[in-house]
């Protein structure tokens, strides 16, 4: 029986999970968490055949298609008696077929081909508790080839993921009504897996390659926590990360970036299944993809196994998993040769089964071909009975771990408190007091340097903070000085060296953030190179991963490197992206405020745009002001009615302040507003927004070293936006600012035209 402290840990984690707006309805319907019981967990035993030690090679591409198709037809054309395993595998196939057919939309081919490996993973190998999808020490599964999501939905349904959440809080569960509502409004079975919609889905996948990169992040998190917290007498962190990826994931460059790092880091508990079916949307992959994936992954430092018969070779798959688990110092790629759309007599092994429903006639033909006499969405009773054991086994497994944690907590109080904070996401009391503060007398400094001061202050009080840079740590100023580098042999350290891999870096950080609520990963590069990682940042926003993106060299102020390195449109583009906080601090206090906001926002990513050039510590800036998004820095008017409002962000707030001084000398009443985050300002009350930007004052001038796109929303139709709507230039920062008209004189002139 779990101890009180262990139950509290489970309660805290579950409470955070159900508090998400995407996963909970009105709190009026929620019972007290103290009334819930939390099951435990025990070990599942896998009956896995002895692995073959021989190294196998691919047949030539020219005869691969013919060989696999012939084998499939021969196998399914026999009258051999169907075993329970085969019956279970076909249940997965037909749940997928029927859901896609009913929706007349989706991808049936992958689930039909990958059902055997999916069955073995969820039924024989993985450790999880379907009644608590957020149990910490569960094995993680990621479907990188997210278009085949009916495979995962069918597996979750069979495994019993109707969850505590669904039972108590009126949230739709994995009942057949969800499978029958695949891809429909309000369903828990969207067109690609979404972690914020579907309990049991770890990460949001769909853009190919993102999932395998997320899996690298999840495996990194496990290795890091195990190194920090495991003891010789209590291995409290011990779980695997499994992923299925396809040819499309292999083609996308992000997979190579992330898998290169996985090999370098020796992530031995990462096991990836490569669905080697040689079919993509346009046809046979031979038209564009003929590389030897085995050799590439061996070169990346992975252990590689080839399962020749992924359609019916259950023992081969079992043996491969056993072999993979025996390799402790490398991640493993299990290449599983399958037939896409296995069982369909006319569409198997063709692109036509990849991304569209089979059609009624072909569904009937497939039922006959696989000997499936059941109506749509039927789960045979013996299959139900077989899978039903996962509910009590999952409860036992979690219960066993809860007891283990209770023992750990008694022996290792300090470590247990840190681990608990990472598991639950509960921030230490008073953590924000560690943030440095500054006065106008403090020396001028680049906000990238001030950022490093904040990171090194926060890492002392936030046990889940870790991260690094894309080979620019000494320029982004992101090194945690009291820690070493996370490497294969030093995984307990907290500086992560990503190399020049921006896209993979962002996606890996998403995986870290989604591993446990208390992880606070950050990653860094030059702001302009967010172009290389925009897809990962978008997934951060979509899947509610609170990654902190530390983006330095935020404007033309970086100077001589020129227009290739000078961001122009980037601020506007991220302000347009939903669920992202775009922050551009002006000095030390605002940088500290930006970090406070970023740490508190665990369900949305934050982007901090930071300067290379030194900036003064301005009077009137504050941490509290940043939390409002936009706030008054200085004002010599009364009655909320200045002659003109000057609005700046980042390095241009200083320019606005200097212009205000000049205008005030001429008798003008001037309000200076720091607009560090549009998103945070939009979230304030109408009364507060009116107190900062009174509607009666139309004389408004904004200044920002970037695109003026969007500023009309702030300055109004009668205001003026000073910025840059062309690419930059190579020259010292001061010269560029002057040539582009980003000066106090330009602001003064614009203000005089308005008032």
XYZ file of C-alpha atoms in Angstrom:
755
model
C 0.000 0.000 0.000
C 1.360 3.399 -0.969
C 2.450 5.698 1.782
C 0.825 9.056 2.358
C 3.814 10.867 0.900
C 3.690 8.771 -2.265
C -0.011 9.315 -2.676
C 0.571 13.038 -2.296
C 3.112 12.868 -5.113
C 0.633 11.087 -7.391
C -2.100 13.494 -6.435
C 0.026 16.527 -7.176
C 1.034 15.214 -10.586
C -2.514 14.242 -11.521
C -3.838 17.545 -10.239
C -1.495 19.477 -12.527
C -2.474 17.288 -15.464
C -6.211 17.795 -15.041
C -5.912 21.531 -14.481
C -5.021 22.097 -18.136
C -7.761 24.012 -19.978
C -7.475 21.504 -22.787
C -8.170 18.547 -20.551
C -10.663 19.697 -17.964
C -14.077 21.256 -17.800
C -15.618 23.350 -15.063
C -14.051 22.843 -11.661
C -17.585 22.545 -10.300
C -17.578 18.915 -11.438
C -14.274 17.941 -9.852
C -14.225 15.855 -6.687
C -11.541 16.524 -4.131
C -8.333 14.746 -5.014
C -8.195 13.464 -1.476
C -11.165 11.223 -2.278
C -9.352 9.481 -5.126
C -7.276 6.346 -4.734
C -4.071 5.920 -6.661
C -2.996 2.473 -7.795
C 0.518 1.120 -7.726
C 2.719 -0.706 -10.232
C 4.636 -4.010 -10.514
C 6.861 -5.518 -13.168
C 5.463 -6.928 -16.371
C 7.360 -9.969 -17.605
C 8.133 -10.246 -21.318
C 8.443 -13.643 -22.935
C 11.007 -12.679 -25.550
C 12.844 -15.154 -27.701
C 16.630 -15.283 -27.827
C 18.029 -12.631 -30.147
C 19.896 -13.553 -33.270
C 23.444 -12.267 -33.296
C 23.848 -12.299 -37.072
C 24.018 -8.998 -38.959
C 21.514 -8.872 -41.805
C 21.507 -6.738 -44.931
C 18.746 -5.308 -47.055
C 17.753 -7.021 -50.294
C 18.080 -4.796 -53.306
C 15.339 -2.186 -53.719
C 14.382 -3.663 -57.045
C 13.230 -6.992 -55.605
C 12.137 -5.861 -52.124
C 8.611 -4.957 -53.168
C 8.003 -8.221 -54.966
C 9.387 -10.332 -52.103
C 7.332 -8.725 -49.344
C 4.085 -8.699 -51.321
C 4.397 -12.369 -52.204
C 5.123 -13.364 -48.628
C 2.141 -11.433 -47.337
C -0.308 -12.932 -49.808
C 0.982 -16.442 -49.172
C 0.647 -16.058 -45.416
C -2.813 -14.594 -45.338
C -4.074 -16.848 -48.065
C -3.664 -19.987 -45.943
C -6.329 -21.445 -43.677
C -4.074 -21.622 -40.672
C -5.786 -21.292 -37.305
C -5.571 -17.798 -35.856
C -3.833 -17.510 -32.493
C -4.925 -15.084 -29.809
C -1.992 -12.868 -30.666
C -2.956 -12.800 -34.320
C -6.545 -12.114 -33.338
C -5.406 -9.230 -31.175
C -3.234 -7.855 -33.965
C -6.149 -8.038 -36.388
C -8.353 -6.268 -33.851
C -5.881 -3.379 -33.946
C -5.904 -3.428 -37.737
C -9.661 -3.394 -38.071
C -10.281 -0.776 -35.403
C -7.960 1.386 -37.498
C -9.589 0.445 -40.787
C -13.097 1.031 -39.465
C -12.299 4.404 -37.895
C -10.669 5.717 -41.055
C -13.514 4.357 -43.146
C -16.177 5.985 -40.994
C -14.349 9.319 -41.091
C -13.557 8.869 -44.796
C -10.260 10.427 -43.832
C -6.983 9.209 -42.415
C -4.085 6.853 -42.946
C -4.932 3.149 -42.580
C -1.766 1.747 -44.136
C 0.646 2.262 -41.239
C -1.615 0.814 -38.524
C -2.266 -2.253 -40.672
C 1.458 -2.799 -41.156
C 2.658 -1.817 -37.670
C -0.020 -3.632 -35.655
C 2.306 -6.538 -34.697
C 5.022 -4.331 -33.220
C 2.381 -2.132 -31.579
C 0.735 -5.172 -30.009
C 3.985 -6.558 -28.647
C 5.018 -3.202 -27.203
C 1.746 -2.407 -25.438
C 0.768 -5.952 -24.512
C 4.069 -7.605 -23.628
C 6.844 -5.083 -23.090
C 5.857 -1.613 -21.925
C 5.220 -0.684 -18.303
C 2.334 1.738 -17.826
C -0.818 2.302 -15.813
C -3.844 2.970 -18.048
C -5.755 4.428 -15.102
C -3.049 7.022 -14.493
C -1.489 8.029 -17.818
C 0.791 10.458 -15.934
C 2.485 7.961 -13.625
C 6.088 9.137 -13.537
C 8.051 5.915 -14.091
C 5.995 4.687 -17.037
C 7.630 3.738 -20.304
C 7.051 6.403 -22.944
C 5.785 5.640 -26.455
C 5.955 8.125 -29.320
C 4.409 7.640 -32.732
C 6.720 9.821 -34.804
C 4.823 8.811 -37.932
C 1.810 10.552 -36.428
C -0.381 10.208 -39.508
C -0.836 6.562 -38.471
C -2.400 7.633 -35.165
C -5.223 5.097 -35.325
C -2.584 2.537 -34.373
C -1.994 4.381 -31.108
C -5.672 5.055 -30.475
C -6.516 1.384 -30.983
C -3.723 0.348 -28.607
C -4.804 2.855 -25.952
C -8.378 1.634 -26.251
C -7.414 -2.018 -25.829
C -5.045 -1.219 -22.965
C -7.845 0.457 -20.992
C -7.053 4.161 -21.218
C -10.489 5.350 -20.206
C -8.586 6.941 -17.309
C -9.466 8.391 -13.930
C -9.866 11.752 -15.606
C -12.598 10.520 -17.885
C -14.494 8.695 -15.169
C -14.670 11.591 -12.721
C -14.510 14.776 -14.718
C -16.896 14.121 -17.593
C -14.080 14.168 -20.114
C -14.553 11.951 -23.154
C -12.591 8.745 -22.750
C -11.204 6.031 -24.969
C -14.532 4.352 -25.390
C -15.692 3.235 -28.793
C -17.537 6.525 -29.255
C -14.148 8.198 -29.583
C -12.854 5.685 -32.100
C -16.078 6.119 -34.037
C -15.554 9.895 -33.928
C -12.017 9.758 -35.304
C -10.978 13.154 -36.706
C -14.300 14.736 -35.746
C -15.097 17.856 -33.720
C -14.803 17.285 -29.961
C -13.302 13.813 -30.233
C -10.331 12.646 -28.185
C -9.004 11.055 -31.370
C -7.745 13.937 -33.535
C -6.139 13.499 -36.954
C -2.639 13.357 -35.465
C -1.679 12.531 -31.853
C -2.032 15.477 -29.474
C -0.772 15.186 -25.916
C -3.067 17.981 -24.693
C -6.168 16.199 -26.015
C -5.556 12.512 -25.430
C -4.419 10.940 -22.137
C -1.767 8.380 -23.004
C -0.266 10.397 -25.853
C 3.095 11.741 -24.678
C 3.880 14.332 -27.346
C 2.164 15.981 -30.292
C 3.372 14.473 -33.548
C 2.519 14.809 -37.192
C 5.210 16.977 -38.789
C 7.542 14.135 -39.729
C 10.749 13.764 -37.774
C 9.537 15.811 -34.805
C 8.469 12.729 -32.840
C 11.793 10.908 -32.998
C 13.505 14.142 -31.940
C 11.024 14.495 -29.040
C 11.848 10.905 -28.101
C 15.532 11.831 -27.863
C 14.526 14.547 -25.397
C 12.451 12.125 -23.353
C 15.317 9.626 -23.251
C 17.758 12.390 -22.291
C 15.465 13.338 -19.414
C 15.349 9.756 -18.156
C 19.125 9.347 -18.333
C 19.695 12.668 -16.593
C 17.283 11.915 -13.751
C 18.614 8.396 -13.300
C 22.165 9.719 -13.011
C 21.131 12.407 -10.508
C 18.791 10.458 -8.297
C 19.321 6.698 -8.519
C 21.091 5.072 -5.591
C 22.791 1.668 -5.390
C 19.953 0.429 -3.194
C 17.097 2.230 -4.982
C 16.884 2.857 -8.732
C 13.921 5.176 -8.525
C 14.188 6.280 -12.194
C 14.075 3.389 -14.643
C 12.003 3.544 -17.816
C 12.366 3.234 -21.572
C 11.393 5.448 -24.484
C 9.965 3.636 -27.507
C 9.216 5.252 -30.833
C 7.878 4.196 -34.224
C 9.107 6.221 -37.174
C 8.713 5.767 -40.897
C 10.472 6.547 -44.147
C 9.187 10.126 -44.082
C 10.732 10.715 -40.647
C 13.991 9.270 -41.922
C 14.022 11.682 -44.853
C 13.467 14.807 -42.758
C 16.736 16.380 -41.641
C 15.594 16.879 -38.064
C 15.720 13.131 -37.443
C 19.383 13.010 -38.385
C 20.161 16.003 -36.143
C 18.461 14.444 -33.136
C 19.614 10.876 -33.742
C 23.210 12.073 -34.104
C 22.955 13.527 -30.618
C 21.262 10.393 -29.261
C 24.183 8.316 -30.464
C 26.713 10.804 -29.105
C 25.000 10.808 -25.716
C 24.674 7.023 -25.597
C 20.953 7.001 -24.803
C 20.711 3.269 -24.214
C 17.067 3.333 -23.128
C 15.884 4.774 -26.435
C 14.556 2.079 -28.766
C 13.233 3.173 -32.167
C 11.266 0.982 -34.541
C 11.744 1.968 -38.164
C 8.665 0.973 -40.165
C 10.551 -0.061 -43.278
C 7.686 -0.324 -45.784
C 9.297 1.640 -48.636
C 6.098 3.534 -49.440
C 5.358 7.239 -49.112
C 2.579 9.433 -50.469
C 4.105 9.741 -53.928
C 4.788 6.027 -54.311
C 7.718 3.686 -53.742
C 10.451 5.501 -51.825
C 12.892 4.307 -54.490
C 12.034 7.471 -56.445
C 13.798 9.653 -53.861
C 15.216 7.632 -50.957
C 17.783 4.926 -51.639
C 20.317 5.416 -48.872
C 21.305 2.579 -46.562
C 19.623 3.599 -43.325
C 21.352 0.793 -41.416
C 24.789 2.119 -42.252
C 23.799 5.703 -41.502
C 22.547 4.852 -38.026
C 25.582 2.726 -37.294
C 27.642 5.796 -38.219
C 25.519 7.871 -35.832
C 26.480 5.538 -32.998
C 23.323 3.435 -32.834
C 22.946 -0.308 -32.443
C 21.014 -1.563 -35.483
C 18.839 -4.686 -35.764
C 16.837 -5.815 -38.779
C 13.535 -7.697 -38.395
C 12.898 -9.110 -41.854
C 9.282 -10.126 -41.291
C 7.394 -7.440 -39.437
C 4.037 -8.710 -40.675
C 3.881 -12.016 -38.792
C 7.347 -12.401 -37.274
C 6.282 -11.948 -33.677
C 9.242 -13.855 -32.273
C 11.640 -11.809 -34.411
C 10.211 -8.607 -32.964
C 10.411 -9.977 -29.422
C 14.003 -11.074 -29.923
C 14.948 -7.673 -31.328
C 13.546 -5.883 -28.285
C 15.425 -8.224 -25.962
C 18.637 -7.577 -27.863
C 18.023 -3.819 -27.786
C 17.529 -3.839 -24.021
C 20.785 -5.709 -23.589
C 22.670 -2.839 -25.252
C 23.127 -0.294 -22.477
C 25.478 2.246 -24.041
C 23.776 2.954 -27.365
C 20.275 3.726 -28.605
C 18.869 0.996 -30.838
C 17.196 1.220 -34.221
C 15.089 -1.832 -35.002
C 14.370 -1.795 -38.707
C 11.124 -3.705 -39.134
C 10.302 -4.565 -42.727
C 6.518 -4.426 -43.061
C 3.862 -4.269 -45.736
C 1.899 -1.048 -45.654
C -1.798 -1.881 -45.642
C -1.067 -5.508 -44.758
C -4.065 -7.702 -45.486
C -5.658 -5.549 -48.149
C -5.663 -7.767 -51.244
C -5.648 -4.936 -53.791
C -4.023 -1.985 -52.026
C -1.366 -3.478 -49.740
C 2.172 -2.352 -50.521
C 0.980 0.644 -52.538
C 0.748 4.388 -51.974
C -3.047 4.243 -52.348
C -3.371 2.775 -48.836
C -1.099 5.399 -47.287
C -3.376 8.389 -46.863
C -6.982 7.531 -47.690
C -9.725 5.159 -46.627
C -9.759 1.722 -48.229
C -13.306 2.075 -49.503
C -16.237 -0.194 -48.696
C -15.404 -2.862 -51.277
C -11.778 -3.110 -50.233
C -12.730 -3.197 -46.554
C -14.968 -6.180 -47.253
C -12.213 -7.809 -49.282
C -9.734 -7.251 -46.459
C -12.133 -8.777 -43.930
C -12.415 -11.868 -46.095
C -8.684 -11.970 -46.737
C -7.827 -11.845 -43.030
C -10.767 -14.012 -41.977
C -12.382 -11.268 -39.893
C -16.123 -11.983 -39.578
C -16.945 -9.180 -37.150
C -18.915 -5.987 -37.647
C -17.075 -2.625 -37.605
C -15.424 -1.610 -34.310
C -15.985 -5.016 -32.724
C -13.470 -6.229 -30.151
C -13.789 -10.000 -29.614
C -14.424 -11.062 -26.047
C -11.271 -13.148 -25.752
C -9.204 -10.164 -26.933
C -10.938 -7.940 -24.364
C -10.280 -10.462 -21.633
C -6.636 -10.778 -22.632
C -6.002 -7.019 -22.604
C -8.037 -6.391 -19.441
C -5.144 -7.581 -17.293
C -3.314 -4.310 -17.930
C -5.562 -2.442 -15.514
C -4.649 -4.479 -12.403
C -1.058 -4.961 -13.575
C -0.696 -1.243 -14.167
C -2.084 -0.517 -10.717
C 0.379 -2.963 -9.203
C 3.320 -1.470 -11.066
C 2.539 2.045 -9.889
C 1.869 0.858 -6.360
C 5.232 -0.871 -6.272
C 6.946 2.302 -7.452
C 5.041 4.432 -4.926
C 6.312 2.193 -2.136
C 9.797 2.423 -3.574
C 9.582 6.210 -3.611
C 8.360 6.266 -0.014
C 11.443 4.285 0.995
C 13.635 6.582 -1.097
C 12.080 9.627 0.551
C 12.952 8.326 4.013
C 16.585 7.631 3.153
C 17.354 10.502 0.800
C 15.234 13.455 1.863
C 17.049 16.176 -0.088
C 17.191 14.226 -3.341
C 13.574 13.121 -2.942
C 12.450 16.726 -2.541
C 14.238 17.730 -5.749
C 12.908 14.756 -7.685
C 9.407 15.395 -6.387
C 9.608 18.997 -7.590
C 10.586 17.791 -11.065
C 7.846 15.152 -11.123
C 5.070 17.482 -9.958
C 6.181 20.827 -11.367
C 5.804 22.512 -8.001
C 8.212 25.443 -7.833
C 10.252 25.893 -4.646
C 8.858 28.521 -2.298
C 10.444 31.914 -2.846
C 12.362 30.866 -5.954
C 11.772 34.268 -7.574
C 13.861 35.938 -4.864
C 16.915 34.515 -6.614
C 16.338 36.809 -9.597
C 18.923 39.605 -9.682
C 17.808 43.233 -9.563
C 19.440 46.337 -10.949
C 19.464 50.102 -10.402
C 20.193 52.930 -12.857
C 23.641 53.071 -11.291
C 24.379 49.462 -12.276
C 26.772 49.231 -15.237
C 25.403 49.072 -18.759
C 25.459 45.584 -20.209
C 24.109 43.502 -23.072
C 20.902 41.721 -22.164
C 22.548 38.458 -23.294
C 25.034 38.916 -20.431
C 22.249 39.811 -18.022
C 20.453 36.672 -19.180
C 23.419 34.570 -18.119
C 23.329 36.176 -14.682
C 19.672 35.173 -14.401
C 20.258 31.609 -15.590
C 23.069 31.077 -13.106
C 20.971 32.511 -10.292
C 17.934 30.402 -11.167
C 19.754 27.089 -11.568
C 20.582 27.243 -7.857
C 16.903 27.181 -6.896
C 15.166 25.383 -9.791
C 16.069 21.669 -9.829
C 14.533 21.123 -13.272
C 16.424 23.881 -15.106
C 18.882 22.657 -17.742
C 19.741 23.488 -21.318
C 22.267 24.777 -23.766
C 23.055 26.303 -27.093
C 23.495 25.378 -30.745
C 27.289 25.686 -30.611
C 27.047 29.315 -29.496
C 27.139 29.056 -25.713
C 29.999 31.523 -25.359
C 28.132 34.015 -27.552
C 24.597 33.347 -26.325
C 25.998 33.430 -22.781
C 24.067 30.364 -21.657
C 26.624 28.332 -19.705
C 25.656 27.271 -16.199
C 28.953 27.951 -14.472
C 28.471 25.647 -11.505
C 27.762 22.598 -13.696
C 29.610 20.554 -16.278
C 28.389 19.189 -19.594
C 25.696 16.556 -20.064
C 27.651 13.872 -21.904
C 27.508 10.116 -22.313
C 29.525 9.537 -19.140
C 28.359 12.611 -17.193
C 24.562 12.661 -17.702
C 23.944 14.215 -14.290
C 25.317 17.578 -15.511
C 23.047 20.362 -16.762
C 24.828 22.086 -19.659
C 23.587 20.496 -22.875
C 25.820 20.837 -25.933
C 23.521 20.636 -28.965
C 26.037 21.455 -31.674
C 24.877 23.266 -34.818
C 21.458 21.619 -34.821
C 18.805 24.270 -34.184
C 15.795 22.273 -35.367
C 16.761 19.148 -33.459
C 17.626 21.249 -30.415
C 14.152 22.760 -30.213
C 12.396 19.417 -30.627
C 14.637 17.708 -28.062
C 13.779 20.453 -25.585
C 10.093 19.819 -26.252
C 10.655 16.199 -25.249
C 12.445 17.237 -22.065
C 9.661 19.664 -21.146
C 6.975 17.032 -21.708
C 8.786 14.322 -19.770
C 7.898 15.837 -16.400
C 6.134 19.085 -15.414
C 9.089 20.334 -13.368
C 11.600 20.255 -16.184
C 12.426 23.768 -17.415
C 14.579 23.334 -20.517
C 16.129 26.263 -22.328
C 17.935 26.415 -25.646
C 19.755 29.184 -27.429
C 20.978 30.502 -30.759
C 20.962 33.801 -32.657
C 17.435 35.165 -33.045
C 17.635 35.038 -36.839
C 18.223 31.287 -36.696
C 14.801 30.673 -35.229
C 14.090 30.230 -38.950
C 15.870 26.887 -38.639
C 13.773 25.803 -35.669
C 10.419 27.470 -36.291
C 8.640 24.123 -36.728
C 9.859 22.958 -33.318
C 8.829 26.244 -31.697
C 5.379 25.923 -33.251
C 5.069 22.426 -31.777
C 6.176 23.840 -28.399
C 3.268 26.258 -28.591
C 0.786 23.660 -29.823
C 1.641 20.934 -27.328
C 2.002 23.320 -24.356
C 5.702 22.704 -23.769
C 7.164 25.507 -21.669
C 10.570 25.660 -23.336
C 12.554 28.876 -22.820
C 14.106 30.029 -26.096
C 17.080 32.282 -25.377
C 17.578 34.203 -28.618
C 20.485 36.638 -28.667
C 21.735 39.065 -31.339
C 18.166 40.259 -31.607
C 18.437 43.074 -34.176
C 20.617 45.095 -36.519
C 22.439 45.989 -33.331
C 24.620 42.921 -33.773
C 26.436 45.018 -36.353
C 29.129 43.842 -38.716
C 27.853 40.305 -39.357
C 25.360 41.923 -41.671
C 21.898 41.145 -43.048
C 22.278 37.347 -43.033
C 22.457 37.494 -39.239
C 20.194 40.480 -38.547
C 16.569 39.556 -37.764
C 13.898 41.829 -39.227
C 10.538 40.043 -39.461
C 11.072 37.646 -36.590
C 9.434 39.594 -33.766
C 6.277 40.083 -35.829
C 6.186 36.457 -36.897
C 6.310 35.101 -33.362
C 3.752 37.617 -32.160
C 1.498 36.063 -34.774
C 2.061 32.515 -33.463
C -0.580 31.340 -30.957
C 0.401 30.368 -27.404
C 3.887 31.896 -27.553
C 5.227 34.613 -25.274
C 7.513 36.896 -27.276
C 9.566 38.980 -24.814
C 12.086 41.685 -25.671
C 13.562 43.111 -22.462
C 15.342 46.472 -22.387
C 17.705 46.055 -19.422
C 18.527 43.999 -16.351
C 15.242 44.315 -14.468
C 13.261 43.523 -17.589
C 15.492 40.530 -18.320
C 14.826 39.228 -14.819
C 11.126 39.885 -15.342
C 11.206 37.975 -18.612
C 12.741 34.962 -16.849
C 10.145 35.122 -14.103
C 7.384 35.058 -16.707
C 9.064 32.232 -18.623
C 9.497 30.053 -15.535
C 5.895 30.572 -14.444
C 4.480 29.749 -17.862
C 4.911 26.001 -18.020
C 2.253 25.452 -20.680
C 3.525 27.901 -23.261
C 6.996 28.582 -24.594
C 8.754 31.893 -24.090
C 11.142 33.537 -26.534
C 13.578 36.030 -25.048
C 15.080 38.346 -27.681
C 18.330 39.655 -26.219
C 20.879 42.216 -27.344
C 24.511 41.882 -28.246
C 25.212 45.566 -27.624
C 25.426 47.095 -24.156
C 22.320 48.849 -22.836
C 21.931 51.128 -19.804
C 19.908 50.193 -16.736
C 16.921 52.472 -17.254
C 14.995 54.301 -14.519
C 11.448 53.034 -14.136
C 11.857 49.486 -15.433
C 10.759 46.623 -13.202
C 10.201 42.900 -12.943
C 6.548 43.545 -12.087
C 6.080 45.696 -15.168
C 7.213 42.888 -17.444
C 4.478 40.661 -16.023
C 1.953 43.170 -17.395
C 3.503 43.046 -20.864
C 3.369 46.816 -21.335
C 3.771 49.432 -18.600
C 4.674 53.063 -17.978
C 8.371 53.717 -17.498
C 8.182 57.496 -17.173
C 5.466 60.153 -17.469
C 5.335 63.890 -16.718
C 1.635 64.241 -17.561
C -1.430 64.220 -15.332
C -4.962 62.987 -15.729
C -3.943 60.111 -17.984
C -3.698 62.550 -20.876
C -0.135 63.088 -22.138
C 0.538 65.033 -25.309
C 2.227 62.005 -26.821
C 3.021 58.387 -25.918
C 6.380 56.937 -26.952
C 6.531 53.152 -27.055
C 9.700 51.079 -27.271
C 10.933 47.531 -26.827
C 14.354 46.145 -26.038
C 17.285 48.298 -27.044
C 14.944 50.925 -28.508
C 13.351 51.736 -25.147
C 16.481 53.767 -24.392
C 15.925 55.714 -27.641
C 12.318 56.442 -26.662
C 13.463 57.619 -23.207
C 16.040 59.995 -24.729
C 13.465 61.379 -27.147
C 11.080 61.963 -24.236
C 13.727 63.978 -22.423
C 14.121 66.239 -25.457
C 10.378 66.713 -25.909
C 9.896 67.533 -22.239
C 12.521 70.269 -22.532
C 10.195 71.840 -25.073
C 7.251 71.732 -22.686
C 5.581 68.540 -23.925
C 4.004 66.030 -21.595
C 5.328 62.650 -22.613
C 4.606 59.108 -21.482
C 7.192 56.400 -22.211
C 5.862 52.862 -22.330
C 7.891 49.678 -22.396
C 6.061 47.133 -24.507
C 8.116 44.080 -23.667
C 5.391 41.508 -24.472
C 2.311 42.109 -26.599
C 0.772 38.830 -25.482
C 0.960 39.632 -21.780
C -0.441 43.116 -22.356
C -3.379 41.675 -24.307
C -4.207 39.527 -21.275
C -4.603 42.504 -18.945
C -7.939 44.042 -18.038
C -9.447 46.746 -20.220
C -9.046 49.171 -17.332
C -5.335 48.483 -17.076
C -4.807 48.774 -20.818
C -6.660 52.093 -20.795
C -4.435 53.320 -17.970
C -1.338 52.674 -20.093
C -2.619 53.525 -23.572
C -5.617 55.847 -23.096
C -7.906 55.728 -26.107
C -8.189 59.530 -26.093
C -4.485 59.909 -26.879
C -3.959 59.200 -30.576
C -0.486 60.756 -30.702
C 1.604 57.629 -30.377
C 5.043 56.762 -31.736
C 6.583 53.303 -31.558
C 10.202 52.440 -32.214
C 11.581 48.942 -32.674
C 14.537 47.624 -34.682
C 12.419 45.247 -36.699
C 9.445 45.073 -39.015
C 6.685 47.591 -38.407
C 4.146 44.910 -39.316
C 1.472 44.794 -36.611
C 2.371 48.032 -34.855
C -0.726 49.760 -36.234
C -2.641 47.743 -33.638
C -0.719 49.598 -30.919
C -0.162 53.105 -32.306
C -3.516 53.355 -34.098
C -4.312 54.812 -37.490
C -3.054 58.267 -36.496
C 0.180 57.114 -34.892
C 3.612 56.435 -36.364
C 5.658 53.247 -36.265
C 9.412 53.621 -36.672
C 11.174 50.410 -37.628
C 12.869 48.501 -40.430
C 10.980 47.041 -43.367
C 14.001 45.955 -45.379
C 17.016 43.746 -44.722
C 19.899 45.119 -42.681
C 23.491 45.963 -43.579
C 27.085 45.300 -42.562
C 28.487 48.065 -40.367
C 29.012 48.910 -36.706
C 25.760 49.004 -34.747
C 25.781 52.763 -34.142
C 26.241 53.508 -37.819
C 23.427 51.155 -38.864
C 21.005 52.651 -36.332
C 21.748 56.134 -37.612
C 21.415 55.174 -41.297
C 18.126 53.387 -40.674
C 16.644 56.296 -38.739
C 16.439 54.574 -35.378
C 17.471 57.613 -33.365
C 16.045 59.913 -30.690
C 15.943 62.662 -33.327
C 13.691 60.555 -35.554
C 11.325 59.877 -32.651
C 11.216 63.565 -31.706
C 10.422 64.546 -35.291
C 7.634 61.950 -35.539
C 6.160 63.088 -32.218
C 6.129 66.723 -33.274
C 4.142 65.823 -36.360
C 1.461 64.324 -34.104
C 1.232 66.842 -31.271
